[in-house]
PDB file of C-alpha atoms and ligand atoms in Angstrom:
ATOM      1  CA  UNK F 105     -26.424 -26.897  65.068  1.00  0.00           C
ATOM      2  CA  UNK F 106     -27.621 -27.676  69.151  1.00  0.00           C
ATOM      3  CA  UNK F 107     -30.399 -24.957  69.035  1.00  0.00           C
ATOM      4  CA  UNK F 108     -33.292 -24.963  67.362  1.00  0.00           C
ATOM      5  CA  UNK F 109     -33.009 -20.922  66.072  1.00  0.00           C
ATOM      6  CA  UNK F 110     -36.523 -20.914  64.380  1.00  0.00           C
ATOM      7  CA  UNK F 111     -38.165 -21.614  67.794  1.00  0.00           C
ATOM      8  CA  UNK F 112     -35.801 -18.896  69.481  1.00  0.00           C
ATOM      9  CA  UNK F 113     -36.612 -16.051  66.506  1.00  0.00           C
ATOM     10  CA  UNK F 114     -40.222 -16.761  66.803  1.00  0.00           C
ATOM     11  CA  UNK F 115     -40.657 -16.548  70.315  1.00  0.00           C
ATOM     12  CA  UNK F 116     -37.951 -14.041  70.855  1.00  0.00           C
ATOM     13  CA  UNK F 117     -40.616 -12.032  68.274  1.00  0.00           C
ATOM     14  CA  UNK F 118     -43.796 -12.679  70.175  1.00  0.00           C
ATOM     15  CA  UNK F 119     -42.149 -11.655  73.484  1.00  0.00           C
ATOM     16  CA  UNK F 120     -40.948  -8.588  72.268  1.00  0.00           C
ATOM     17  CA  UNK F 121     -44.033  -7.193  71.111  1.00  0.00           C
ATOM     18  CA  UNK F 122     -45.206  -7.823  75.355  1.00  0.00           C
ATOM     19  CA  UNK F 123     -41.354  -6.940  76.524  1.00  0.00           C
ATOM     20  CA  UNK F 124     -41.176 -10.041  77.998  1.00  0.00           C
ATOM     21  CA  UNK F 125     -37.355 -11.277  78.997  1.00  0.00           C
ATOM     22  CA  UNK F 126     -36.640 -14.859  77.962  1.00  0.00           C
ATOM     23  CA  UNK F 127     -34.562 -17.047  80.083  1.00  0.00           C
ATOM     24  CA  UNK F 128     -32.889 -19.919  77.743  1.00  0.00           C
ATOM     25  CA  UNK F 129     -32.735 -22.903  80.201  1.00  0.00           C
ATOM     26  CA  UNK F 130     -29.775 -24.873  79.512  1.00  0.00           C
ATOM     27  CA  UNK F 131     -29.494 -27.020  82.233  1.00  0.00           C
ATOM     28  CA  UNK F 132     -28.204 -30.239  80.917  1.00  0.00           C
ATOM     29  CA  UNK F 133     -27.131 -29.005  77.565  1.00  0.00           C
ATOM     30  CA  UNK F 134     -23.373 -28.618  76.850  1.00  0.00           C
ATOM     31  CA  UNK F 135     -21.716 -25.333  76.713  1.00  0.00           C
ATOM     32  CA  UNK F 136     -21.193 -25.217  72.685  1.00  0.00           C
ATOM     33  CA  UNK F 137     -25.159 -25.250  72.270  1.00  0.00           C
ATOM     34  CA  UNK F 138     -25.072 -22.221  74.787  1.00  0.00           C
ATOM     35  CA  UNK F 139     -22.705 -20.640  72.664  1.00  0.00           C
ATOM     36  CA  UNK F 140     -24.632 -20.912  69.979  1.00  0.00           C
ATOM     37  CA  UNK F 141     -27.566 -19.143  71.350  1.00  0.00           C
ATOM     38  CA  UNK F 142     -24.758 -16.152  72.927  1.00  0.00           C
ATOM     39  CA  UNK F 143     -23.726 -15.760  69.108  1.00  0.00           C
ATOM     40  CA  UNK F 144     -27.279 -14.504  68.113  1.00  0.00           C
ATOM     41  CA  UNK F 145     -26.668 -12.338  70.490  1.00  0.00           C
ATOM     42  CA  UNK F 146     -28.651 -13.763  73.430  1.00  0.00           C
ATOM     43  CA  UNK F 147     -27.531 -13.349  77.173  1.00  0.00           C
ATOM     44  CA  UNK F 148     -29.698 -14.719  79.917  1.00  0.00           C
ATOM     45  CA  UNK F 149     -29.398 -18.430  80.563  1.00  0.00           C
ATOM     46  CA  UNK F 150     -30.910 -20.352  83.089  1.00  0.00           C
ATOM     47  CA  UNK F 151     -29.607 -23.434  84.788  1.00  0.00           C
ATOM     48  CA  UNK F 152     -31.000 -25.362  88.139  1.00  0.00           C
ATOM     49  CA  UNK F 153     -28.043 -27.533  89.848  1.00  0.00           C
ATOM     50  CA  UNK F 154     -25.411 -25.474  91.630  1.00  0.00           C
ATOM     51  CA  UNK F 155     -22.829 -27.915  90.667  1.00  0.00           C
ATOM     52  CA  UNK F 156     -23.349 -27.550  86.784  1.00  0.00           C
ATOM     53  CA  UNK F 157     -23.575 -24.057  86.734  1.00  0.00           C
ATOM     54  CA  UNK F 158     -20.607 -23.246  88.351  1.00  0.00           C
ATOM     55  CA  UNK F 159     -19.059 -25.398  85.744  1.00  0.00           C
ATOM     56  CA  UNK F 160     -20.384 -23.443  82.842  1.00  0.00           C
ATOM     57  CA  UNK F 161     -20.447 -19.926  84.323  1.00  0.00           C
ATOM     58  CA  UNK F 162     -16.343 -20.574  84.142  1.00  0.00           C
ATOM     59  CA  UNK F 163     -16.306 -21.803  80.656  1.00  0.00           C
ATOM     60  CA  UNK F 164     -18.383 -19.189  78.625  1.00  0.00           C
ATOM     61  CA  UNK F 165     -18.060 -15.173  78.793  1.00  0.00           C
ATOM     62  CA  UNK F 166     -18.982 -12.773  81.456  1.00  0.00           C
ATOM     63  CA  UNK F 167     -21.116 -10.882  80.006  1.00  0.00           C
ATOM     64  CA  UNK F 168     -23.766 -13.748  80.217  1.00  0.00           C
ATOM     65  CA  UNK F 169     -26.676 -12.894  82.962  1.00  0.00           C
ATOM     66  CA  UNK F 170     -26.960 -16.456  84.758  1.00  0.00           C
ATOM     67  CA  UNK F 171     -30.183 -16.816  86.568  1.00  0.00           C
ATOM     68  CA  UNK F 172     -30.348 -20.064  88.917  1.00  0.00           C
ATOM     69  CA  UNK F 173     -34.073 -21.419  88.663  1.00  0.00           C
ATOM     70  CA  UNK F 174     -33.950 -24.678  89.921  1.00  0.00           C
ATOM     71  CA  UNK F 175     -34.248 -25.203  93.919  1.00  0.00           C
ATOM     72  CA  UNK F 176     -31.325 -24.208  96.200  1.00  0.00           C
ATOM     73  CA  UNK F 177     -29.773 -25.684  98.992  1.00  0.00           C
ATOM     74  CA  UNK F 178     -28.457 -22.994 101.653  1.00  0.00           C
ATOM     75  CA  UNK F 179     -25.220 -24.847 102.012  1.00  0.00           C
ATOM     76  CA  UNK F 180     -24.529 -24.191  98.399  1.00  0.00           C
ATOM     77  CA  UNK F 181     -25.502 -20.379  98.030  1.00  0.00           C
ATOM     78  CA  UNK F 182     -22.270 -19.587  98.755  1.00  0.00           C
ATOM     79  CA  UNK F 183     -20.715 -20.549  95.446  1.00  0.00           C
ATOM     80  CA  UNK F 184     -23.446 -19.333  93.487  1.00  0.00           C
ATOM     81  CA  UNK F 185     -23.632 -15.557  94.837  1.00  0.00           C
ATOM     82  CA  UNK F 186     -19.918 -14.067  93.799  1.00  0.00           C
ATOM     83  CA  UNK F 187     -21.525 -14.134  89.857  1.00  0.00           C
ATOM     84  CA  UNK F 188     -25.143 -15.248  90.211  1.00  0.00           C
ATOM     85  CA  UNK F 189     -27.523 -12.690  88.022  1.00  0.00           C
ATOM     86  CA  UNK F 190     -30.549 -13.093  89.510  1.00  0.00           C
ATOM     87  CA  UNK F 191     -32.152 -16.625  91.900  1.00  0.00           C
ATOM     88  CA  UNK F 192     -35.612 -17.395  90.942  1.00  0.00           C
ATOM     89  CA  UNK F 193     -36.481 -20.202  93.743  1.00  0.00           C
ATOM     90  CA  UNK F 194     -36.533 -18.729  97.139  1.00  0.00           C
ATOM     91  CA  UNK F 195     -38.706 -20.759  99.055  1.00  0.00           C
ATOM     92  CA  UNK F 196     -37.867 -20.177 102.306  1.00  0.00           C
ATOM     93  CA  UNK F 197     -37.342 -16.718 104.593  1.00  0.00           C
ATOM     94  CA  UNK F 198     -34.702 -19.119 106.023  1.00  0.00           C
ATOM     95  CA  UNK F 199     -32.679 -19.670 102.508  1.00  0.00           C
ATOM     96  CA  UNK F 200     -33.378 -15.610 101.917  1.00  0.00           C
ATOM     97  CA  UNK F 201     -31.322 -15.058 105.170  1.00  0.00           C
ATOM     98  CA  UNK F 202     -29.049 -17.160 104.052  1.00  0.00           C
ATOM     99  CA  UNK F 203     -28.222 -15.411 100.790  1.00  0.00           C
ATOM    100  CA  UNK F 204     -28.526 -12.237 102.746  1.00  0.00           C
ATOM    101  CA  UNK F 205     -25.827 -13.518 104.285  1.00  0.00           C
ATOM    102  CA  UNK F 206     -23.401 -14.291 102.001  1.00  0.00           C
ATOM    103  CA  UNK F 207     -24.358 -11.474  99.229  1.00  0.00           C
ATOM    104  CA  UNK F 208     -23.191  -9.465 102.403  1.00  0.00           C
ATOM    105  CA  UNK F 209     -19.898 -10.910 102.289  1.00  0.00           C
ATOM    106  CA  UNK F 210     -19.252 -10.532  98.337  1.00  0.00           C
ATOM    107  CA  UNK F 211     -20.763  -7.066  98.764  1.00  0.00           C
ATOM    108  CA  UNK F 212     -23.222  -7.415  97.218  1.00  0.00           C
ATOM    109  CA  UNK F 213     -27.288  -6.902  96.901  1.00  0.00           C
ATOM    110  CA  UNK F 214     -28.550  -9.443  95.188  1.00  0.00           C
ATOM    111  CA  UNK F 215     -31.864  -9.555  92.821  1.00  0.00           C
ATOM    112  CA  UNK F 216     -34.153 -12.638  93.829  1.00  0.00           C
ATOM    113  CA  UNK F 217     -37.705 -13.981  93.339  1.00  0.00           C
ATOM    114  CA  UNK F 218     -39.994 -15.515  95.647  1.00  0.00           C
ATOM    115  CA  UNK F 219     -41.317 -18.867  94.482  1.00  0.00           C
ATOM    116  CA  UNK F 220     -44.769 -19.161  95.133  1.00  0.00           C
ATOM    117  CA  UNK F 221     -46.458 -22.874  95.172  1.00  0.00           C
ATOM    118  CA  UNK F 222     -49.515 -22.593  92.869  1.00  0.00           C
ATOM    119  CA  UNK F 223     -49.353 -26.204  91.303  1.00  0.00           C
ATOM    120  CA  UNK F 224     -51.304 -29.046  93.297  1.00  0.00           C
ATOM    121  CA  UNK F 225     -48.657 -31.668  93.168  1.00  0.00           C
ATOM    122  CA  UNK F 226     -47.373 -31.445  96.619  1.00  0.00           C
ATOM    123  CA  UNK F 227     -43.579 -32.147  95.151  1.00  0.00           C
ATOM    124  CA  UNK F 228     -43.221 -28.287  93.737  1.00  0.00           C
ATOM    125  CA  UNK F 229     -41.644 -25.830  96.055  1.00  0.00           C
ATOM    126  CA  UNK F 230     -42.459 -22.461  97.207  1.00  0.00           C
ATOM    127  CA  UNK F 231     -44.443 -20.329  99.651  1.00  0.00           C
ATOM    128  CA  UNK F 232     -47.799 -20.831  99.845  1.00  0.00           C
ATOM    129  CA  UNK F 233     -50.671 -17.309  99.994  1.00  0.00           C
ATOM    130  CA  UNK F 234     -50.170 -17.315 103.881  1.00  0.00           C
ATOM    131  CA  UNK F 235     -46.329 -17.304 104.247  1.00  0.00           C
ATOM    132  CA  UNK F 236     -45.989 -14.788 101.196  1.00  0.00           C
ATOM    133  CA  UNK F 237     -48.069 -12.676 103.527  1.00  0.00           C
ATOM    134  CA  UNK F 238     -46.097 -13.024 106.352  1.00  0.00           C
ATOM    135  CA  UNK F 239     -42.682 -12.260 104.281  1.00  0.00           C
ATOM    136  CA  UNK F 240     -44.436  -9.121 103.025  1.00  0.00           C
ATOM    137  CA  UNK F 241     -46.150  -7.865 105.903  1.00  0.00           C
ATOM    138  CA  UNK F 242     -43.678  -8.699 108.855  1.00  0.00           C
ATOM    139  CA  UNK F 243     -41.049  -6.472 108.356  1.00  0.00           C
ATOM    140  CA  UNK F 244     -39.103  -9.591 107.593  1.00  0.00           C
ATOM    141  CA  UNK F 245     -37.530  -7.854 104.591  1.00  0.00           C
ATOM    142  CA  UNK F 246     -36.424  -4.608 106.308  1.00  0.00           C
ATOM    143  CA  UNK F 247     -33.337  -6.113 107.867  1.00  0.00           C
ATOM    144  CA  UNK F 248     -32.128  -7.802 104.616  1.00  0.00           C
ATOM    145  CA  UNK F 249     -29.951  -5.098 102.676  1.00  0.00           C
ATOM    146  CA  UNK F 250     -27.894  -7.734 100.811  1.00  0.00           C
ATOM    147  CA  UNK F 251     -30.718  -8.881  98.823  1.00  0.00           C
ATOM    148  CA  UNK F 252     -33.271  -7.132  96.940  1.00  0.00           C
ATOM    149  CA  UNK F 253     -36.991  -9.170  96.439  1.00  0.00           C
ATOM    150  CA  UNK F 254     -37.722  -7.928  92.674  1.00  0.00           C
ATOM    151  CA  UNK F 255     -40.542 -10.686  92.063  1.00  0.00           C
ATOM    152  CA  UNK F 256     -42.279 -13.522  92.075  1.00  0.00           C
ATOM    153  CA  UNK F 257     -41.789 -17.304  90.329  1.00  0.00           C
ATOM    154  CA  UNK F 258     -44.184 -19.902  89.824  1.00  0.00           C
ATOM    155  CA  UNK F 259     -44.808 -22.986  88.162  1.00  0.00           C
ATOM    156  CA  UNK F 260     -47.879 -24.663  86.834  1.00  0.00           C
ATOM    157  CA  UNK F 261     -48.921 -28.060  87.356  1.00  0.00           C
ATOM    158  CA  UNK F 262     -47.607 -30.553  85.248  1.00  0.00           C
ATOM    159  CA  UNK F 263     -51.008 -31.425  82.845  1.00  0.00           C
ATOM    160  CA  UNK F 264     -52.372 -30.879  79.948  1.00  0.00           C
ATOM    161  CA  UNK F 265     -55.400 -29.350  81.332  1.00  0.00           C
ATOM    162  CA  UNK F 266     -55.165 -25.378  80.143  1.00  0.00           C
ATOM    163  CA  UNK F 267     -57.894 -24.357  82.525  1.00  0.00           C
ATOM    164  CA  UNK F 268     -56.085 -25.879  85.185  1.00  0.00           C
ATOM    165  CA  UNK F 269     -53.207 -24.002  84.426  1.00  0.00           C
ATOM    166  CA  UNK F 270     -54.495 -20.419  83.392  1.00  0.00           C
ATOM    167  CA  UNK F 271     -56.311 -20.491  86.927  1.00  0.00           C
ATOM    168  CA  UNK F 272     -53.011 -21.017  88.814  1.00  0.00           C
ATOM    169  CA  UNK F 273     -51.306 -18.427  86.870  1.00  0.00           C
ATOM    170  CA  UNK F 274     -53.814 -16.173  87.648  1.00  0.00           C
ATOM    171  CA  UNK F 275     -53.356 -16.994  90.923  1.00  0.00           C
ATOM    172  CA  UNK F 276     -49.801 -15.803  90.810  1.00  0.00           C
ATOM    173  CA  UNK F 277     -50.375 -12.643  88.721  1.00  0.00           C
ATOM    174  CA  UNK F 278     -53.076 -11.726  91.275  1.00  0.00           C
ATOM    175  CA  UNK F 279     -50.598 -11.942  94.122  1.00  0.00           C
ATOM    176  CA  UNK F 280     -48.047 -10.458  91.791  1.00  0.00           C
ATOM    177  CA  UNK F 281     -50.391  -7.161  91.270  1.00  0.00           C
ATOM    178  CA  UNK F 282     -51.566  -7.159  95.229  1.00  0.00           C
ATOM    179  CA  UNK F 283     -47.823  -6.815  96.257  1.00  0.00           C
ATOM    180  CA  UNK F 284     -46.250  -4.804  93.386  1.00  0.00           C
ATOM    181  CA  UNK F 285     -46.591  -0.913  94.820  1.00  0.00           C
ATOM    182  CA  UNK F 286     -47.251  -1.025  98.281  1.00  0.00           C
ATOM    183  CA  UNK F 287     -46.530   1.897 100.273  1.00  0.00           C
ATOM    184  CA  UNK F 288     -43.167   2.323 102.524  1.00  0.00           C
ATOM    185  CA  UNK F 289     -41.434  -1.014 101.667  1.00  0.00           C
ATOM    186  CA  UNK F 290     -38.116  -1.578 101.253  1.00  0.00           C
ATOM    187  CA  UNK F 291     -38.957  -3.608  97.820  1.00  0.00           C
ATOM    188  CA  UNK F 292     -40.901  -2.874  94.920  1.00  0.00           C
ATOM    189  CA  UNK F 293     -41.638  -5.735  92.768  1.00  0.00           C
ATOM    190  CA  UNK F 294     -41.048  -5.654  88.734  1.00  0.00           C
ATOM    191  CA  UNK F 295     -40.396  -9.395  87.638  1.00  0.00           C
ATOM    192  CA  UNK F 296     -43.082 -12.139  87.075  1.00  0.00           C
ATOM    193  CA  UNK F 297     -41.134 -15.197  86.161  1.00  0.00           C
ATOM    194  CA  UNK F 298     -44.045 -17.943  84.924  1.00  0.00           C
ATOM    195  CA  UNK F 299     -44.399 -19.616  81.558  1.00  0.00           C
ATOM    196  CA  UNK F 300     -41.741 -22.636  80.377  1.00  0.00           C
ATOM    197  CA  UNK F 301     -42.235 -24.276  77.161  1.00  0.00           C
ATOM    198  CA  UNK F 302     -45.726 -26.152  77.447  1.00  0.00           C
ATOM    199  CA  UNK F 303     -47.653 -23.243  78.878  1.00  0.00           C
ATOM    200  CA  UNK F 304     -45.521 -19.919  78.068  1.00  0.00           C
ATOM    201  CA  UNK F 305     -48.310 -18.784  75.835  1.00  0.00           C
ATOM    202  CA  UNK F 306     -50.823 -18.964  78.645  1.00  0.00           C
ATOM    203  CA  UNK F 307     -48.066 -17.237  80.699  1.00  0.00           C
ATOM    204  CA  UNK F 308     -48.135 -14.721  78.176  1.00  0.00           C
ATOM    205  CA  UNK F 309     -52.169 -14.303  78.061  1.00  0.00           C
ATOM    206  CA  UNK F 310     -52.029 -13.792  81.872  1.00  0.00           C
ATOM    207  CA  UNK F 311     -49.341 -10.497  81.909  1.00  0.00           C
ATOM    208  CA  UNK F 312     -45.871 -12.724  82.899  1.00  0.00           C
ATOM    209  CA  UNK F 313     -43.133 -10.429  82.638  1.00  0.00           C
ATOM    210  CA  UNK F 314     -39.966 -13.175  82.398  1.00  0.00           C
ATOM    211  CA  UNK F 315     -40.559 -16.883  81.213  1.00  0.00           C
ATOM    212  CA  UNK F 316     -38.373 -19.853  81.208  1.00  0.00           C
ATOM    213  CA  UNK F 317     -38.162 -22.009  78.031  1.00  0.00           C
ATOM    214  CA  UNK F 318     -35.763 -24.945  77.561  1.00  0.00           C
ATOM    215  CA  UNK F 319     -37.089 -27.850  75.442  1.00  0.00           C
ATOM    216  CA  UNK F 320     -38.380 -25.601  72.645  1.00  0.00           C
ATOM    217  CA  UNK F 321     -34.746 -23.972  72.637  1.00  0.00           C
ATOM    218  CA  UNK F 322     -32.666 -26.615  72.382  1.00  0.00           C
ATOM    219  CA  UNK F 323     -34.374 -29.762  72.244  1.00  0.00           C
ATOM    220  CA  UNK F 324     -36.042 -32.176  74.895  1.00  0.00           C
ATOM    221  CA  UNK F 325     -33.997 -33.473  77.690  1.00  0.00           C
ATOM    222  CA  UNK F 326     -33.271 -37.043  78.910  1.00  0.00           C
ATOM    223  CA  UNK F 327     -36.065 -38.002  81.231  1.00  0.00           C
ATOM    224  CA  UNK F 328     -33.945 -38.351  83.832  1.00  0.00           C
ATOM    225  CA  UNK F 329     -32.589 -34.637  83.869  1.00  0.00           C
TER     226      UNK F 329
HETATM  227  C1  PLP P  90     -36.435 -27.066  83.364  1.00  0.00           C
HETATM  228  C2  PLP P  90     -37.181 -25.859  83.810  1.00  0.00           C
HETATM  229  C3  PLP P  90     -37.746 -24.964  82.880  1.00  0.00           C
HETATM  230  C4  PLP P  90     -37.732 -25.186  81.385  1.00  0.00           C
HETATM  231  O1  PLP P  90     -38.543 -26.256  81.049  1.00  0.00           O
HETATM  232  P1  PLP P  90     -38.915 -26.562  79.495  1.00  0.00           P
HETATM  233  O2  PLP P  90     -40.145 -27.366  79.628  1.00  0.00           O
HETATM  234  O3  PLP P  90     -37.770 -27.311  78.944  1.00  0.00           O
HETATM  235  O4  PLP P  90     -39.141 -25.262  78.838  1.00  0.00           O
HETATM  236  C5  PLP P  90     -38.362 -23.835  83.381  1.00  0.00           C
HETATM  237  N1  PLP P  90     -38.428 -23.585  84.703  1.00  0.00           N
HETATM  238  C6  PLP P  90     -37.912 -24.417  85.617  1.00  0.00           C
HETATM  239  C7  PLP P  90     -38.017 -24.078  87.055  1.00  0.00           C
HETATM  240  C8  PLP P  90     -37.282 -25.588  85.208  1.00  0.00           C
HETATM  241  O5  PLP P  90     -36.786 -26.423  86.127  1.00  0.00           O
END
């Protein structure tokens, strides 16, 4: 036994309850301890290196909804779009063009998120209040009709201080709510992907709609992963 299936029935209970989709990240974790989750039935996994995924992805069944998470290079999009689910980390309206671009060529619209820096560490990615704007306001989007922007992702700093941490997810669910229904766009955003294992139940508190838990799932990772 790789997973810890107490953890998974009690959360997969208190998300329910909210309808809250849970992304199992298995990035570093072998495939047989993502098998065991698939048996119980579950189907979206997360993973963040291109590399590893790929690997995976061709080892375990279709029917699994892959969502990349982790921050992604434009020269690798390419191998990623063909089965990709749905790509949490766009941080640039240059790496959106570039998936526009290739989703084009697999014919495809693809389902991303918008990564939004709330955290203070400088080292987390994302577009900060300002360029969010821009991307919504623009017209940036109108041209793109390979992709489809169906949220927003964010990550908390890395503390211990809840405050801290409820205030930047409001942060996030306020922009989430100010660009949800606005009139005449060629997007209308449903998925709010914040909340990992530490601070999912804050996530929770403050209306996420998708969170991302790993450790609590199937154990801690290395430190170096
Ligand atoms: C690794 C990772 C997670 C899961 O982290 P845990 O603390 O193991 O739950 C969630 N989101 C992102 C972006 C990650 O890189």
């Amino acid at each position: 036994m790789q997973i810890n299936q107490n953890n998974y029935f009690q959360i997969t209970q208190q998300l329910q309850e909210k309808k809250v989709v849970l992304v199992a990240v298995s990035k570093t974790k072998p495939v047989e301890a993502i098998k065991e989750l698939y048996d119980l039935g579950h189907r979206d996994f997360g993973e963040n290196y291109v590399q590893e995924l790929v690997e995976k992805a061709g080892l375990l069944p279709k029917d699994i909804r892959w969502h990349f998470i982790g921050h992604l290079q434009s020269n690798k999009v390419k191998q990623i779009v063909p089965f990709i689910y749905l790509i949490h980390g766009i941080d640039s309206l240059k790496l959106l063009q570039e998936v526009n671009k290739q989703a084009g060529r697999f014919n495809r619209v693809l389902r991303v998120l918008l990564q939004v820096h709330i955290a203070e560490e400088e080292t987390k990615f994302g577009f900060d209040k300002k360029e969010l704007h821009a991307v919504f306001s623009a017209g940036a989007l109108q041209s793109l009709n390979h992709v489809e922007v169906a949220g927003l992702m964010g990550m908390a700093s890395f503390t211990d201080d809840m405050a801290r941490i409820r205030k930047e997810f409001q942060v996030l669910k306020s922009l989430f709510e100010r660009y949800r229904l606005p009139p005449d766009v060629p997007y209308q955003l449903q998925v709010l992907s914040m909340g990992m294992s530490s601070d999912y139940h804050i996530a929770l508190e403050k209306g996420t709609t998708m969170v991302r838990i790993g450790s609590l799932l199937f154990g801690e990772r290395s430190k170096t992963a």
